[in-house]
PDB file of C-alpha atoms in Angstrom:
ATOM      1  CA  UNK A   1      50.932  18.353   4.109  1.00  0.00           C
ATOM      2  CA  UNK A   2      52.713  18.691   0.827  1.00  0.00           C
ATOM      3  CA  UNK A   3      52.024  20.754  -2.074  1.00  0.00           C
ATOM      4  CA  UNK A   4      49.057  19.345  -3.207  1.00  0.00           C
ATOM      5  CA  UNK A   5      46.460  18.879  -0.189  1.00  0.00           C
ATOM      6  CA  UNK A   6      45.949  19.820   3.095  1.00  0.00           C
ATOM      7  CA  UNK A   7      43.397  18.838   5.642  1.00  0.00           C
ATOM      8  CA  UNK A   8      42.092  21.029   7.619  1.00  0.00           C
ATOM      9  CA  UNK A   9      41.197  20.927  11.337  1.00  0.00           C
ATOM     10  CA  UNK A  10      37.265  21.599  10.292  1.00  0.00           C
ATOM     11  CA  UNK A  11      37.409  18.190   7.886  1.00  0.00           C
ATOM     12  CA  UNK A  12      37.960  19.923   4.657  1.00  0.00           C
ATOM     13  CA  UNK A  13      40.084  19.229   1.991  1.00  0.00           C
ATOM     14  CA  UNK A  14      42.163  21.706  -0.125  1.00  0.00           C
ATOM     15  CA  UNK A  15      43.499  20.567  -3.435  1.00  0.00           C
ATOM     16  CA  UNK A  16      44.787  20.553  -6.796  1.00  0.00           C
ATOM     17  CA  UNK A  17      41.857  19.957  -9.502  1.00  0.00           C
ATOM     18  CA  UNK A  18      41.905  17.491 -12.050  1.00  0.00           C
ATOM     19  CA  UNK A  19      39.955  17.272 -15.325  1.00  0.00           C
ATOM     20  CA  UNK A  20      37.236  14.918 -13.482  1.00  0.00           C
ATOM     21  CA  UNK A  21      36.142  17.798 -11.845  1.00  0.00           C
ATOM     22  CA  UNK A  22      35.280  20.069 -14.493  1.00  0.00           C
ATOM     23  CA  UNK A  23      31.427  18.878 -13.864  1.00  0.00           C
ATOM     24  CA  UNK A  24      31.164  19.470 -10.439  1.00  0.00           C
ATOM     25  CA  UNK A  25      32.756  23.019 -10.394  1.00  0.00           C
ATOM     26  CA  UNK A  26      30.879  24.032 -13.036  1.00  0.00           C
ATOM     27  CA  UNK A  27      27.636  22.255 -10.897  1.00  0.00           C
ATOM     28  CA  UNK A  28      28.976  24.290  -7.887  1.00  0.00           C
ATOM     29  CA  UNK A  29      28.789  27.791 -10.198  1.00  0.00           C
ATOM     30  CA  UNK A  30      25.662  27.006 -11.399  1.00  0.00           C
ATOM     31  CA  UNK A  31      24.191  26.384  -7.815  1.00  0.00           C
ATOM     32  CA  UNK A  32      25.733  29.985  -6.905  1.00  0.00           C
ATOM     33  CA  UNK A  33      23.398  32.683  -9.176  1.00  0.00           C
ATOM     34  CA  UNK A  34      26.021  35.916  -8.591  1.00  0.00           C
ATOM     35  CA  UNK A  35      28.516  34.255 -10.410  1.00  0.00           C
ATOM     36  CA  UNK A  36      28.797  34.687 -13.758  1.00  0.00           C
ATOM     37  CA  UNK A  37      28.074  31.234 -15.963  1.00  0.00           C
ATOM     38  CA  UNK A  38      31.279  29.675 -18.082  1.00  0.00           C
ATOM     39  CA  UNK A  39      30.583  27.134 -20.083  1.00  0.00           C
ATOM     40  CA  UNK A  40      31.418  23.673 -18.471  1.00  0.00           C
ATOM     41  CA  UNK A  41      34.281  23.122 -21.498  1.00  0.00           C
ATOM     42  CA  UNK A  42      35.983  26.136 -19.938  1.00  0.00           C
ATOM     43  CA  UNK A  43      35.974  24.241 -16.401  1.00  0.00           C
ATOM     44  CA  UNK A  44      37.363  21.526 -17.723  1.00  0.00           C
ATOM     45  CA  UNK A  45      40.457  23.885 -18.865  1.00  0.00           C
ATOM     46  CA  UNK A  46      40.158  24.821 -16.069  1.00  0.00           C
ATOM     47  CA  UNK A  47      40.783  22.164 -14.162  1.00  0.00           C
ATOM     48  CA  UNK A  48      43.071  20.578 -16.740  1.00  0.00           C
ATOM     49  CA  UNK A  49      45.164  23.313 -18.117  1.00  0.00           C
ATOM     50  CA  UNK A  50      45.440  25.723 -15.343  1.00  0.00           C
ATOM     51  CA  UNK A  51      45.373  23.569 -12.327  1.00  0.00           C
ATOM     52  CA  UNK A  52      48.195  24.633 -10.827  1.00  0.00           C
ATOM     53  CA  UNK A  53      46.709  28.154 -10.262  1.00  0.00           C
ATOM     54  CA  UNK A  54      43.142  26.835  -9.563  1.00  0.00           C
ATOM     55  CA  UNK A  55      42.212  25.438  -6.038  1.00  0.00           C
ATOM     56  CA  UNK A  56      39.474  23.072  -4.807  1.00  0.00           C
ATOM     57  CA  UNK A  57      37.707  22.731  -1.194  1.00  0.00           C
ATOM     58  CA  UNK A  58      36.055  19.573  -0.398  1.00  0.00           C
ATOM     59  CA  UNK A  59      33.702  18.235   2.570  1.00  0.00           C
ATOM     60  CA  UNK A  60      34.047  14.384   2.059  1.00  0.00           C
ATOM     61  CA  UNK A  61      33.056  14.084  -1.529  1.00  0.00           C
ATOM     62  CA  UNK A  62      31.364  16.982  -2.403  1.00  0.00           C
ATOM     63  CA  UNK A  63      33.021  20.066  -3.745  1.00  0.00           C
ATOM     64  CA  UNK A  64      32.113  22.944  -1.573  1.00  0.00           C
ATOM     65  CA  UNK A  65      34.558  25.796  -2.888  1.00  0.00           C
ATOM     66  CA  UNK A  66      36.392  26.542  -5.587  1.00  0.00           C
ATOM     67  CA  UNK A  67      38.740  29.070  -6.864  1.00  0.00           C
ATOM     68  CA  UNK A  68      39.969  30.003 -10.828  1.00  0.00           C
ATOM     69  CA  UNK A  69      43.160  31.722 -11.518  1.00  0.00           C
ATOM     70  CA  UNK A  70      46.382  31.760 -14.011  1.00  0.00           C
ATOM     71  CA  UNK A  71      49.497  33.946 -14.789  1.00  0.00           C
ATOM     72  CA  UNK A  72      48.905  36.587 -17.574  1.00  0.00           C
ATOM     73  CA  UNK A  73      51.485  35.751 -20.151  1.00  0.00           C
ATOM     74  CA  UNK A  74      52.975  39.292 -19.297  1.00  0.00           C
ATOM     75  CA  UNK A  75      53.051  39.128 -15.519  1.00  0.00           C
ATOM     76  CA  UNK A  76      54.033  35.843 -14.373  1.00  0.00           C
ATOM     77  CA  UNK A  77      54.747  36.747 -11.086  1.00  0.00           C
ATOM     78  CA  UNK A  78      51.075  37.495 -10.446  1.00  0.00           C
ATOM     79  CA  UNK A  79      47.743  35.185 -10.156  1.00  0.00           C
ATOM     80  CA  UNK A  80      45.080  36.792 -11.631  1.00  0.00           C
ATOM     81  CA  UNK A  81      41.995  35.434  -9.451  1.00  0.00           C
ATOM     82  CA  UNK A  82      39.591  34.602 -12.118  1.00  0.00           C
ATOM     83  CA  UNK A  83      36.242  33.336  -9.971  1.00  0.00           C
ATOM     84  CA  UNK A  84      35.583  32.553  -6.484  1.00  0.00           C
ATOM     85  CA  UNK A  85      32.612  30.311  -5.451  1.00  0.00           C
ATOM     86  CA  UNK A  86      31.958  29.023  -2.143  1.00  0.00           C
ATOM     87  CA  UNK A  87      28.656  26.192  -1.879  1.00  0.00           C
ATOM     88  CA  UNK A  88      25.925  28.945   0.766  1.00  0.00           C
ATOM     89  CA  UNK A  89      26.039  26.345   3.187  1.00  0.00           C
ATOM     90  CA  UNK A  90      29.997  26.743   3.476  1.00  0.00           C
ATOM     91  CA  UNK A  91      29.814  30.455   3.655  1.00  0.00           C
ATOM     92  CA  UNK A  92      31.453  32.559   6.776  1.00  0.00           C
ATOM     93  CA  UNK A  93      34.001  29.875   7.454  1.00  0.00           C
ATOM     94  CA  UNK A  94      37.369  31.655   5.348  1.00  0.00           C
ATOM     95  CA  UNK A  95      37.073  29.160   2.537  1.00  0.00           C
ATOM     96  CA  UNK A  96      37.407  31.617  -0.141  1.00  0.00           C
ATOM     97  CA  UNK A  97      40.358  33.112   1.520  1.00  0.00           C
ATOM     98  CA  UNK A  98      42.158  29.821   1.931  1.00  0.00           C
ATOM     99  CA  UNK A  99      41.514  28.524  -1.622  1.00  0.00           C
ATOM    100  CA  UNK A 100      43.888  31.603  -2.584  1.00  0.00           C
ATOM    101  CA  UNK A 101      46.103  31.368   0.777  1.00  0.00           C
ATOM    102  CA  UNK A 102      46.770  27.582  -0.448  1.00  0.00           C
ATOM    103  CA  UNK A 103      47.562  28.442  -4.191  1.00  0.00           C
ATOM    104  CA  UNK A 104      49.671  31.259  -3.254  1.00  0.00           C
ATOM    105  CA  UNK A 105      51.904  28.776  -0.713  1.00  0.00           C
ATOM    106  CA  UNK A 106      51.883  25.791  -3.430  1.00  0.00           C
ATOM    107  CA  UNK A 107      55.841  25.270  -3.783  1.00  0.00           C
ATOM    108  CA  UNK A 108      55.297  25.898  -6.914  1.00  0.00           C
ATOM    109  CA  UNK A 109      53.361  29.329  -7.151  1.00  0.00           C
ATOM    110  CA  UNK A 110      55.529  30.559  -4.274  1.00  0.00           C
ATOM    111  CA  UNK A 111      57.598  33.236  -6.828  1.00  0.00           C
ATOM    112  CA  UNK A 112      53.881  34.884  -6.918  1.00  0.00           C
ATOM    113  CA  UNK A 113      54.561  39.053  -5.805  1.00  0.00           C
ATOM    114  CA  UNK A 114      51.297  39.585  -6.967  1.00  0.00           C
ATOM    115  CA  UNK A 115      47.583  39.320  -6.651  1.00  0.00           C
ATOM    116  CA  UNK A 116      44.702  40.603  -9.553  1.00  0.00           C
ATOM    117  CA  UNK A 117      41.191  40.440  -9.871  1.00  0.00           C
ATOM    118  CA  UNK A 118      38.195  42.420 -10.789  1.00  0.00           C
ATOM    119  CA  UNK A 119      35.852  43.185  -8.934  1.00  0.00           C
ATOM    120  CA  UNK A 120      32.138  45.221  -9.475  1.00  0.00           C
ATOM    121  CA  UNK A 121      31.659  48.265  -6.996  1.00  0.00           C
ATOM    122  CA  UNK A 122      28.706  46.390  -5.344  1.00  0.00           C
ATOM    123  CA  UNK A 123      30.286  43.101  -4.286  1.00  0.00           C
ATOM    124  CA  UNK A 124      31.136  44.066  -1.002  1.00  0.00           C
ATOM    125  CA  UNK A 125      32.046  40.164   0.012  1.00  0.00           C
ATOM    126  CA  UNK A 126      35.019  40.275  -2.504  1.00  0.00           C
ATOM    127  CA  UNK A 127      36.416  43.526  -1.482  1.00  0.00           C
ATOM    128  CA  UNK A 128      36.597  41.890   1.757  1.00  0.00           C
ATOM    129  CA  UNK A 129      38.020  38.956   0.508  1.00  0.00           C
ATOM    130  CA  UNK A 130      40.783  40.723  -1.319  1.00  0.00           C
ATOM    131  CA  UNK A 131      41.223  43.425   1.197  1.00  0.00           C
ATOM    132  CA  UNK A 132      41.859  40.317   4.030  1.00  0.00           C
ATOM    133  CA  UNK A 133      44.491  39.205   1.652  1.00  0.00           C
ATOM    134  CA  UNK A 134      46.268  41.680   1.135  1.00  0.00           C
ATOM    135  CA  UNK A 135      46.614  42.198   5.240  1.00  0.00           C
ATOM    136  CA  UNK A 136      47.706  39.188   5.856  1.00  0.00           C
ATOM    137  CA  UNK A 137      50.203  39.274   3.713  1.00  0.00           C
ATOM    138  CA  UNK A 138      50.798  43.198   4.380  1.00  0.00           C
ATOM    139  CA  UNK A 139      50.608  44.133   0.685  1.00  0.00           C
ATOM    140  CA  UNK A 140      49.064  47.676  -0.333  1.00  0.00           C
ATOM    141  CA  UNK A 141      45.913  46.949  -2.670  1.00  0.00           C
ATOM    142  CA  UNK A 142      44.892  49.423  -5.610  1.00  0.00           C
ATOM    143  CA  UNK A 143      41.521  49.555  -7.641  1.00  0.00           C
ATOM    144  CA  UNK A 144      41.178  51.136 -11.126  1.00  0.00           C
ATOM    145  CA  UNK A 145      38.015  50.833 -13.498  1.00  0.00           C
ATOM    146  CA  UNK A 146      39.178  47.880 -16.413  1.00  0.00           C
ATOM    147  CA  UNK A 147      36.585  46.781 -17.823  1.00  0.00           C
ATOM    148  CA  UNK A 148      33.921  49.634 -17.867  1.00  0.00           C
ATOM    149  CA  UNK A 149      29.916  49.173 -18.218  1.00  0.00           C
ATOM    150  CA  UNK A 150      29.499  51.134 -21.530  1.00  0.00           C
ATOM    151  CA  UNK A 151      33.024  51.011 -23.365  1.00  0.00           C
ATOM    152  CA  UNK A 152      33.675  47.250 -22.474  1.00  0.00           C
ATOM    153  CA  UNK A 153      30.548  45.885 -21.465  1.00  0.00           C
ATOM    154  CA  UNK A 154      27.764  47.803 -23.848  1.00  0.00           C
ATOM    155  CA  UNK A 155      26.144  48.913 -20.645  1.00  0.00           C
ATOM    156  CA  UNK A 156      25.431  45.240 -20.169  1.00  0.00           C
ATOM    157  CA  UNK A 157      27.402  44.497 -17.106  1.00  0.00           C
ATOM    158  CA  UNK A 158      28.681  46.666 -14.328  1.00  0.00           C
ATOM    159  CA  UNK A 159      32.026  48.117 -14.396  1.00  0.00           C
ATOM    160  CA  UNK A 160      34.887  45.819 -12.882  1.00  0.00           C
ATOM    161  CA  UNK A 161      37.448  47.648 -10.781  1.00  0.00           C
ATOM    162  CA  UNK A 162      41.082  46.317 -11.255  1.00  0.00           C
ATOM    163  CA  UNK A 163      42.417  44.672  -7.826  1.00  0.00           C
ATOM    164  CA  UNK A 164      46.165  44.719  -7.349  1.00  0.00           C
ATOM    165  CA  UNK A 165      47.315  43.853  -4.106  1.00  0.00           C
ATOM    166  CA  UNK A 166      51.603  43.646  -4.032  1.00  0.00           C
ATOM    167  CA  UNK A 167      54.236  43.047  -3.457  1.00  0.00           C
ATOM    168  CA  UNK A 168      53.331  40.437  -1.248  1.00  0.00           C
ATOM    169  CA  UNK A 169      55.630  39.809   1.406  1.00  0.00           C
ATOM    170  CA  UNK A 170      55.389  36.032   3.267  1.00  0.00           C
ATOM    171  CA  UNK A 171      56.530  35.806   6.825  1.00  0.00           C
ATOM    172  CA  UNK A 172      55.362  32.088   7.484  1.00  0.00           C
ATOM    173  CA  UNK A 173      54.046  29.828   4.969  1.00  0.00           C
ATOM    174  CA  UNK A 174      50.807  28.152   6.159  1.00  0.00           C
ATOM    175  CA  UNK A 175      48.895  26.156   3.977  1.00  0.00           C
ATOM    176  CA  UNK A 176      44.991  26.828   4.419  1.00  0.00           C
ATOM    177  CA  UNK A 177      45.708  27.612   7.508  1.00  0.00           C
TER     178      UNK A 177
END
């Protein structure tokens, strides 16, 4: 395996996006109605611009998980985890957890100490997403209203809690493993 793919044992396929798949993620999101909607130009960014921090799972030629993340201009030691989706039919097989596990070993995002997201009250599937991350890699994780319903959101949208699971600490790098 090098630092772009890895196949797995279970036939899929974890890898580095390119600007050709701006459609299908954004095909993927669309399929997936929890997820909030970007436009498809902001895929293609994406998966252009930021595709070193972004990861893609694939079954043969269909994209079945994807995840959306970048280094805040202020923290570049930390991958802010932008969106998770994972296709229903791929769901309860840890493919959300290795789309970050394989970012976070790329050779090149290995200076990473730190993982952020947001994250609703009610999503219970990404607090155990981010909570399994930050056991593996034995990191204490902290939450903290950000973006609240009525100040940020015009009572619009729930408020999103502030993840921050660090300093990570890596024992063995495995890649999607």
């Amino acid at each position: 395996m090098d630092g772009n793919q890895g196949v797995e044992a279970d036939g899929l396929v974890f890898r580095k996006p390119t600007m050709d798949d701006g459609s299908d993620v954004w095909n993927l999101i669309q399929d997936i109605n929890k997820l909030d909607d970007n436009s498809m130009y902001c895929n293609l960014l994406q998966c252009s611009h930021f595709a070193d921090t972004c990861a893609l799972a694939q079954d043969g030629d269909r994209i079945v998980g994807w995840m959306s993340g970048y280094r805040p201009p202020s923290a570049t030691d930390t991958l802010f985890v932008w969106q998770v989706a994972v296709h229903p039919d791929m769901r309860g097989r840890g493919v959300a957890k290795r789309l970050i596990r394989w970012t976070l070993e790329r050779p090149w995002n290995r200076d990473i100490r730190h993982v952020n997201s947001t994250i609703t009250s009610d999503n219970d599937a990404s607090w155990a997403l981010f909570g399994s991350i930050a056991k593996e890699y034995e990191a204490p994780l902290e939450r903290d209203a950000h973006f609240e319903e009525e100040r940020h959101f015009d009572g619009e949208a729930a408020t999103e809690h502030l993840v921050q699971i660090g300093p990570l600490t890596r024992k063995v790098v495995r890649i999607a493993a």
